[in-house]
Amino acid sequence: MNWVVFDFGEVIVQRTEALPELATRFGASLGDFEPVYWKYRDDFDAGGSDLEYWRAIGAELGTEVDDTRSAELTALDIEGWSRTDPETLALLAELDEAGVPLALLSNASSSMGRWVEGQEWARHFRHLIFSGDLGVLKPDQAIFAALLDRLGAPGEECLFFDDRQTNVDGAIAAGLHAERWIGSAEARSQLGWTSAAGPLPFS
């Protein structure tokens, strides 16, 4: 069987809209907050705790963060990443219904991973793999090795979609087929997929 593996952020869900409200919670302008939000994101997504992440941001912006505030910020952050793309969900449902094995591989914190696992659309995936649980980020080769080990499949039997070219390149270097995510319509073309036909073999 040929696996199709999807990224999460800006593939299944749209880019977060929570940054303005998060900035307000830190008493900062969006212009001051956003660079700091991303500055520590890799450490967070590589296994850092929620509290460590928000405290690192707070230290730069002059705001103390305790456990209660951390939980509030985490909930707000997750909500910001919760807007799914209907056309992408439709594609997932069609592939799943046709028996195509699907997996998700995301640079995401463990707390984000637990939220994803509780979503109705997560049932389409046979495996949900998050960098925060593994302690390694895409495009590191180790995360793709962990993916293939979990799937029990060689790279040539997997097609990976990600919105970042660096991650696409990393997947290709690990022996997978990979395409940059432009949108569900382009993905259908790359898969050779319509609701009435199965995917073409990977080439």
PDB file of C-alpha atoms in Angstrom:
ATOM      1  CA  MET A   1       0.000   0.000   0.000  1.00  0.00           C
ATOM      2  CA  ASN A   2       1.133   3.540  -0.712  1.00  0.00           C
ATOM      3  CA  TRP A   3       0.973   5.840   2.307  1.00  0.00           C
ATOM      4  CA  VAL A   4       0.037   9.500   2.027  1.00  0.00           C
ATOM      5  CA  VAL A   5       1.470  11.611   4.848  1.00  0.00           C
ATOM      6  CA  PHE A   6       0.251  15.111   5.659  1.00  0.00           C
ATOM      7  CA  ASP A   7       1.699  17.988   7.631  1.00  0.00           C
ATOM      8  CA  PHE A   8      -0.662  19.748  10.058  1.00  0.00           C
ATOM      9  CA  GLY A   9      -0.130  23.532  10.249  1.00  0.00           C
ATOM     10  CA  GLU A  10      -1.108  25.459   7.098  1.00  0.00           C
ATOM     11  CA  VAL A  11      -2.063  22.161   5.446  1.00  0.00           C
ATOM     12  CA  ILE A  12      -4.946  20.678   7.410  1.00  0.00           C
ATOM     13  CA  VAL A  13      -5.463  23.844   9.435  1.00  0.00           C
ATOM     14  CA  GLN A  14      -5.052  27.429   8.396  1.00  0.00           C
ATOM     15  CA  ARG A  15      -2.454  29.833   9.781  1.00  0.00           C
ATOM     16  CA  THR A  16      -3.202  30.949  13.310  1.00  0.00           C
ATOM     17  CA  GLU A  17      -5.278  34.044  13.960  1.00  0.00           C
ATOM     18  CA  ALA A  18      -4.446  34.090  17.676  1.00  0.00           C
ATOM     19  CA  LEU A  19      -1.306  36.236  17.553  1.00  0.00           C
ATOM     20  CA  PRO A  20      -3.018  39.611  18.140  1.00  0.00           C
ATOM     21  CA  GLU A  21      -4.824  38.321  21.234  1.00  0.00           C
ATOM     22  CA  LEU A  22      -1.700  36.565  22.490  1.00  0.00           C
ATOM     23  CA  ALA A  23       0.240  39.804  22.070  1.00  0.00           C
ATOM     24  CA  THR A  24      -2.405  41.613  24.114  1.00  0.00           C
ATOM     25  CA  ARG A  25      -2.042  39.058  26.913  1.00  0.00           C
ATOM     26  CA  PHE A  26       1.652  39.961  27.084  1.00  0.00           C
ATOM     27  CA  GLY A  27       0.939  43.691  26.935  1.00  0.00           C
ATOM     28  CA  ALA A  28       2.893  43.903  23.694  1.00  0.00           C
ATOM     29  CA  SER A  29       2.259  45.116  20.180  1.00  0.00           C
ATOM     30  CA  LEU A  30       1.829  42.487  17.493  1.00  0.00           C
ATOM     31  CA  GLY A  31       5.036  43.745  15.881  1.00  0.00           C
ATOM     32  CA  ASP A  32       6.990  43.110  19.080  1.00  0.00           C
ATOM     33  CA  PHE A  33       5.271  39.845  19.940  1.00  0.00           C
ATOM     34  CA  GLU A  34       5.284  37.888  16.684  1.00  0.00           C
ATOM     35  CA  PRO A  35       9.078  37.571  16.244  1.00  0.00           C
ATOM     36  CA  VAL A  36       9.386  36.296  19.829  1.00  0.00           C
ATOM     37  CA  TYR A  37       6.501  33.851  19.318  1.00  0.00           C
ATOM     38  CA  TRP A  38       8.409  32.233  16.456  1.00  0.00           C
ATOM     39  CA  LYS A  39      11.884  32.623  18.025  1.00  0.00           C
ATOM     40  CA  TYR A  40      11.194  29.950  20.642  1.00  0.00           C
ATOM     41  CA  ARG A  41       8.765  27.839  18.635  1.00  0.00           C
ATOM     42  CA  ASP A  42      11.281  25.251  17.480  1.00  0.00           C
ATOM     43  CA  ASP A  43      12.366  24.555  21.062  1.00  0.00           C
ATOM     44  CA  PHE A  44       8.705  24.220  22.036  1.00  0.00           C
ATOM     45  CA  ASP A  45       7.870  21.914  19.137  1.00  0.00           C
ATOM     46  CA  ALA A  46      10.991  19.836  19.850  1.00  0.00           C
ATOM     47  CA  GLY A  47       9.657  18.807  23.250  1.00  0.00           C
ATOM     48  CA  GLY A  48       9.791  21.912  25.431  1.00  0.00           C
ATOM     49  CA  SER A  49       6.993  22.294  27.950  1.00  0.00           C
ATOM     50  CA  ASP A  50       4.172  24.796  27.624  1.00  0.00           C
ATOM     51  CA  LEU A  51       5.414  26.692  30.676  1.00  0.00           C
ATOM     52  CA  GLU A  52       9.000  26.870  29.382  1.00  0.00           C
ATOM     53  CA  TYR A  53       7.776  28.275  26.069  1.00  0.00           C
ATOM     54  CA  TRP A  54       5.555  30.987  27.469  1.00  0.00           C
ATOM     55  CA  ARG A  55       8.088  31.945  30.143  1.00  0.00           C
ATOM     56  CA  ALA A  56      10.769  32.386  27.484  1.00  0.00           C
ATOM     57  CA  ILE A  57       8.462  34.749  25.603  1.00  0.00           C
ATOM     58  CA  GLY A  58       7.499  36.530  28.812  1.00  0.00           C
ATOM     59  CA  ALA A  59      11.132  37.022  29.793  1.00  0.00           C
ATOM     60  CA  GLU A  60      11.745  38.968  26.579  1.00  0.00           C
ATOM     61  CA  LEU A  61       8.552  40.985  26.846  1.00  0.00           C
ATOM     62  CA  GLY A  62       8.710  41.715  30.562  1.00  0.00           C
ATOM     63  CA  THR A  63       5.701  39.603  31.585  1.00  0.00           C
ATOM     64  CA  GLU A  64       5.737  36.915  34.264  1.00  0.00           C
ATOM     65  CA  VAL A  65       4.039  33.643  33.363  1.00  0.00           C
ATOM     66  CA  ASP A  66       2.845  31.171  35.983  1.00  0.00           C
ATOM     67  CA  ASP A  67       1.154  27.797  35.534  1.00  0.00           C
ATOM     68  CA  THR A  68      -2.331  29.298  35.306  1.00  0.00           C
ATOM     69  CA  ARG A  69      -1.369  31.872  32.706  1.00  0.00           C
ATOM     70  CA  SER A  70       0.575  29.253  30.765  1.00  0.00           C
ATOM     71  CA  ALA A  71      -2.518  27.050  30.543  1.00  0.00           C
ATOM     72  CA  GLU A  72      -4.603  29.998  29.334  1.00  0.00           C
ATOM     73  CA  LEU A  73      -2.047  30.949  26.701  1.00  0.00           C
ATOM     74  CA  THR A  74      -1.744  27.344  25.507  1.00  0.00           C
ATOM     75  CA  ALA A  75      -5.512  27.051  25.116  1.00  0.00           C
ATOM     76  CA  LEU A  76      -5.628  30.308  23.165  1.00  0.00           C
ATOM     77  CA  ASP A  77      -2.730  29.228  20.985  1.00  0.00           C
ATOM     78  CA  ILE A  78      -4.343  25.883  20.168  1.00  0.00           C
ATOM     79  CA  GLU A  79      -7.629  27.589  19.349  1.00  0.00           C
ATOM     80  CA  GLY A  80      -5.784  29.831  16.916  1.00  0.00           C
ATOM     81  CA  TRP A  81      -4.544  26.769  15.025  1.00  0.00           C
ATOM     82  CA  SER A  82      -7.958  25.071  14.965  1.00  0.00           C
ATOM     83  CA  ARG A  83      -9.449  26.452  11.735  1.00  0.00           C
ATOM     84  CA  THR A  84      -9.565  23.544   9.320  1.00  0.00           C
ATOM     85  CA  ASP A  85      -9.711  23.818   5.549  1.00  0.00           C
ATOM     86  CA  PRO A  86     -12.976  22.198   4.353  1.00  0.00           C
ATOM     87  CA  GLU A  87     -11.569  21.132   0.998  1.00  0.00           C
ATOM     88  CA  THR A  88      -8.634  19.438   2.663  1.00  0.00           C
ATOM     89  CA  LEU A  89     -10.937  17.599   5.056  1.00  0.00           C
ATOM     90  CA  ALA A  90     -12.989  16.440   2.086  1.00  0.00           C
ATOM     91  CA  LEU A  91      -9.856  15.042   0.447  1.00  0.00           C
ATOM     92  CA  LEU A  92      -8.867  13.243   3.652  1.00  0.00           C
ATOM     93  CA  ALA A  93     -12.320  11.689   3.941  1.00  0.00           C
ATOM     94  CA  GLU A  94     -12.291  10.498   0.321  1.00  0.00           C
ATOM     95  CA  LEU A  95      -8.825   8.962   0.611  1.00  0.00           C
ATOM     96  CA  ASP A  96      -9.716   7.255   3.881  1.00  0.00           C
ATOM     97  CA  GLU A  97     -12.995   5.915   2.535  1.00  0.00           C
ATOM     98  CA  ALA A  98     -11.140   4.469  -0.455  1.00  0.00           C
ATOM     99  CA  GLY A  99      -8.747   2.658   1.869  1.00  0.00           C
ATOM    100  CA  VAL A 100      -5.669   4.794   1.236  1.00  0.00           C
ATOM    101  CA  PRO A 101      -3.520   4.639   4.407  1.00  0.00           C
ATOM    102  CA  LEU A 102      -2.971   8.118   5.826  1.00  0.00           C
ATOM    103  CA  ALA A 103      -0.559   9.449   8.438  1.00  0.00           C
ATOM    104  CA  LEU A 104       0.151  12.869   9.923  1.00  0.00           C
ATOM    105  CA  LEU A 105       3.658  14.147  10.675  1.00  0.00           C
ATOM    106  CA  SER A 106       3.817  17.544  12.340  1.00  0.00           C
ATOM    107  CA  ASN A 107       6.267  19.867  14.005  1.00  0.00           C
ATOM    108  CA  ALA A 108       3.960  20.511  16.935  1.00  0.00           C
ATOM    109  CA  SER A 109       4.104  20.531  20.706  1.00  0.00           C
ATOM    110  CA  SER A 110       2.836  17.605  22.724  1.00  0.00           C
ATOM    111  CA  SER A 111      -0.099  19.683  23.948  1.00  0.00           C
ATOM    112  CA  MET A 112      -1.054  20.471  20.358  1.00  0.00           C
ATOM    113  CA  GLY A 113      -0.732  16.784  19.554  1.00  0.00           C
ATOM    114  CA  ARG A 114      -3.146  15.816  22.310  1.00  0.00           C
ATOM    115  CA  TRP A 115      -5.653  18.325  20.948  1.00  0.00           C
ATOM    116  CA  VAL A 116      -5.306  16.954  17.412  1.00  0.00           C
ATOM    117  CA  GLU A 117      -5.904  13.421  18.666  1.00  0.00           C
ATOM    118  CA  GLY A 118      -9.290  14.508  20.002  1.00  0.00           C
ATOM    119  CA  GLN A 119     -10.557  16.001  16.758  1.00  0.00           C
ATOM    120  CA  GLU A 120     -13.197  14.223  14.687  1.00  0.00           C
ATOM    121  CA  TRP A 121     -11.125  14.464  11.515  1.00  0.00           C
ATOM    122  CA  ALA A 122      -8.171  12.708  13.201  1.00  0.00           C
ATOM    123  CA  ARG A 123      -9.979   9.377  12.670  1.00  0.00           C
ATOM    124  CA  HIS A 124      -8.897   9.478   9.025  1.00  0.00           C
ATOM    125  CA  PHE A 125      -5.269   8.918  10.059  1.00  0.00           C
ATOM    126  CA  ARG A 126      -3.824   5.556  11.026  1.00  0.00           C
ATOM    127  CA  HIS A 127      -0.860   7.282  12.687  1.00  0.00           C
ATOM    128  CA  LEU A 128      -0.459  10.739  14.264  1.00  0.00           C
ATOM    129  CA  ILE A 129       3.188  11.670  14.864  1.00  0.00           C
ATOM    130  CA  PHE A 130       4.322  14.875  16.578  1.00  0.00           C
ATOM    131  CA  SER A 131       7.801  16.298  16.983  1.00  0.00           C
ATOM    132  CA  GLY A 132       7.053  17.309  20.559  1.00  0.00           C
ATOM    133  CA  ASP A 133       6.673  13.646  21.496  1.00  0.00           C
ATOM    134  CA  LEU A 134       9.801  12.543  19.618  1.00  0.00           C
ATOM    135  CA  GLY A 135      12.094  15.436  20.559  1.00  0.00           C
ATOM    136  CA  VAL A 136      13.173  15.999  16.963  1.00  0.00           C
ATOM    137  CA  LEU A 137      11.951  18.366  14.246  1.00  0.00           C
ATOM    138  CA  LYS A 138      11.487  18.191  10.519  1.00  0.00           C
ATOM    139  CA  PRO A 139      13.584  18.321   8.387  1.00  0.00           C
ATOM    140  CA  ASP A 140      15.950  16.255  10.566  1.00  0.00           C
ATOM    141  CA  GLN A 141      16.409  12.817   9.024  1.00  0.00           C
ATOM    142  CA  ALA A 142      15.669  11.194  12.380  1.00  0.00           C
ATOM    143  CA  ILE A 143      12.020  12.227  12.310  1.00  0.00           C
ATOM    144  CA  PHE A 144      11.489  10.707   8.878  1.00  0.00           C
ATOM    145  CA  ALA A 145      13.208   7.525  10.050  1.00  0.00           C
ATOM    146  CA  ALA A 146      10.801   7.451  12.997  1.00  0.00           C
ATOM    147  CA  LEU A 147       7.875   7.956  10.617  1.00  0.00           C
ATOM    148  CA  LEU A 148       8.901   5.064   8.367  1.00  0.00           C
ATOM    149  CA  ASP A 149       9.498   2.846  11.380  1.00  0.00           C
ATOM    150  CA  ARG A 150       6.015   3.626  12.672  1.00  0.00           C
ATOM    151  CA  LEU A 151       4.450   2.956   9.272  1.00  0.00           C
ATOM    152  CA  GLY A 152       6.488  -0.175   8.652  1.00  0.00           C
ATOM    153  CA  ALA A 153       7.013   0.977   5.094  1.00  0.00           C
ATOM    154  CA  PRO A 154       9.955   1.991   2.900  1.00  0.00           C
ATOM    155  CA  GLY A 155      10.237   5.612   1.834  1.00  0.00           C
ATOM    156  CA  GLU A 156       9.363   4.862  -1.772  1.00  0.00           C
ATOM    157  CA  GLU A 157       5.898   3.798  -0.622  1.00  0.00           C
ATOM    158  CA  CYS A 158       5.186   7.166   1.021  1.00  0.00           C
ATOM    159  CA  LEU A 159       4.133  10.513  -0.401  1.00  0.00           C
ATOM    160  CA  PHE A 160       4.583  13.440   1.991  1.00  0.00           C
ATOM    161  CA  PHE A 161       2.882  16.841   1.741  1.00  0.00           C
ATOM    162  CA  ASP A 162       4.290  19.857   3.612  1.00  0.00           C
ATOM    163  CA  ASP A 163       3.921  23.600   3.113  1.00  0.00           C
ATOM    164  CA  ARG A 164       7.635  24.252   3.764  1.00  0.00           C
ATOM    165  CA  GLN A 165      10.145  23.454   1.056  1.00  0.00           C
ATOM    166  CA  THR A 166      12.860  22.684   3.612  1.00  0.00           C
ATOM    167  CA  ASN A 167      10.706  19.868   4.991  1.00  0.00           C
ATOM    168  CA  VAL A 168       9.910  18.605   1.504  1.00  0.00           C
ATOM    169  CA  ASP A 169      13.624  18.533   0.737  1.00  0.00           C
ATOM    170  CA  GLY A 170      14.301  16.689   4.008  1.00  0.00           C
ATOM    171  CA  ALA A 171      11.704  14.056   3.178  1.00  0.00           C
ATOM    172  CA  ILE A 172      13.172  13.515  -0.281  1.00  0.00           C
ATOM    173  CA  ALA A 173      16.648  13.171   1.237  1.00  0.00           C
ATOM    174  CA  ALA A 174      15.203  10.489   3.537  1.00  0.00           C
ATOM    175  CA  GLY A 175      13.942   8.525   0.545  1.00  0.00           C
ATOM    176  CA  LEU A 176      10.279   9.570   0.513  1.00  0.00           C
ATOM    177  CA  HIS A 177       8.337  11.059  -2.329  1.00  0.00           C
ATOM    178  CA  ALA A 178       7.372  14.583  -1.311  1.00  0.00           C
ATOM    179  CA  GLU A 179       5.526  17.585  -2.685  1.00  0.00           C
ATOM    180  CA  ARG A 180       5.132  21.120  -1.417  1.00  0.00           C
ATOM    181  CA  TRP A 181       1.557  21.761  -0.303  1.00  0.00           C
ATOM    182  CA  ILE A 182      -0.080  24.451  -2.411  1.00  0.00           C
ATOM    183  CA  GLY A 183      -3.648  23.446  -1.685  1.00  0.00           C
ATOM    184  CA  SER A 184      -6.037  20.533  -1.937  1.00  0.00           C
ATOM    185  CA  ALA A 185      -6.720  21.082  -5.640  1.00  0.00           C
ATOM    186  CA  GLU A 186      -3.015  20.834  -6.461  1.00  0.00           C
ATOM    187  CA  ALA A 187      -2.669  17.809  -4.170  1.00  0.00           C
ATOM    188  CA  ARG A 188      -5.473  16.052  -6.040  1.00  0.00           C
ATOM    189  CA  SER A 189      -3.574  16.607  -9.255  1.00  0.00           C
ATOM    190  CA  GLN A 190      -0.320  15.351  -7.742  1.00  0.00           C
ATOM    191  CA  LEU A 191      -2.113  12.252  -6.453  1.00  0.00           C
ATOM    192  CA  GLY A 192      -4.018  11.735  -9.683  1.00  0.00           C
ATOM    193  CA  TRP A 193      -7.064  11.686  -7.441  1.00  0.00           C
ATOM    194  CA  THR A 194     -10.716  12.454  -8.028  1.00  0.00           C
ATOM    195  CA  SER A 195     -13.654  11.281  -5.937  1.00  0.00           C
ATOM    196  CA  ALA A 196     -14.252   8.630  -8.607  1.00  0.00           C
ATOM    197  CA  ALA A 197     -10.700   7.354  -9.052  1.00  0.00           C
ATOM    198  CA  GLY A 198      -7.868   6.130  -6.889  1.00  0.00           C
ATOM    199  CA  PRO A 199      -4.424   7.689  -6.718  1.00  0.00           C
ATOM    200  CA  LEU A 200      -1.828   7.032  -9.359  1.00  0.00           C
ATOM    201  CA  PRO A 201       1.241   5.052  -8.310  1.00  0.00           C
ATOM    202  CA  PHE A 202       4.052   7.251  -7.019  1.00  0.00           C
ATOM    203  CA  SER A 203       6.725   7.981  -9.586  1.00  0.00           C
TER     204      SER A 203
END
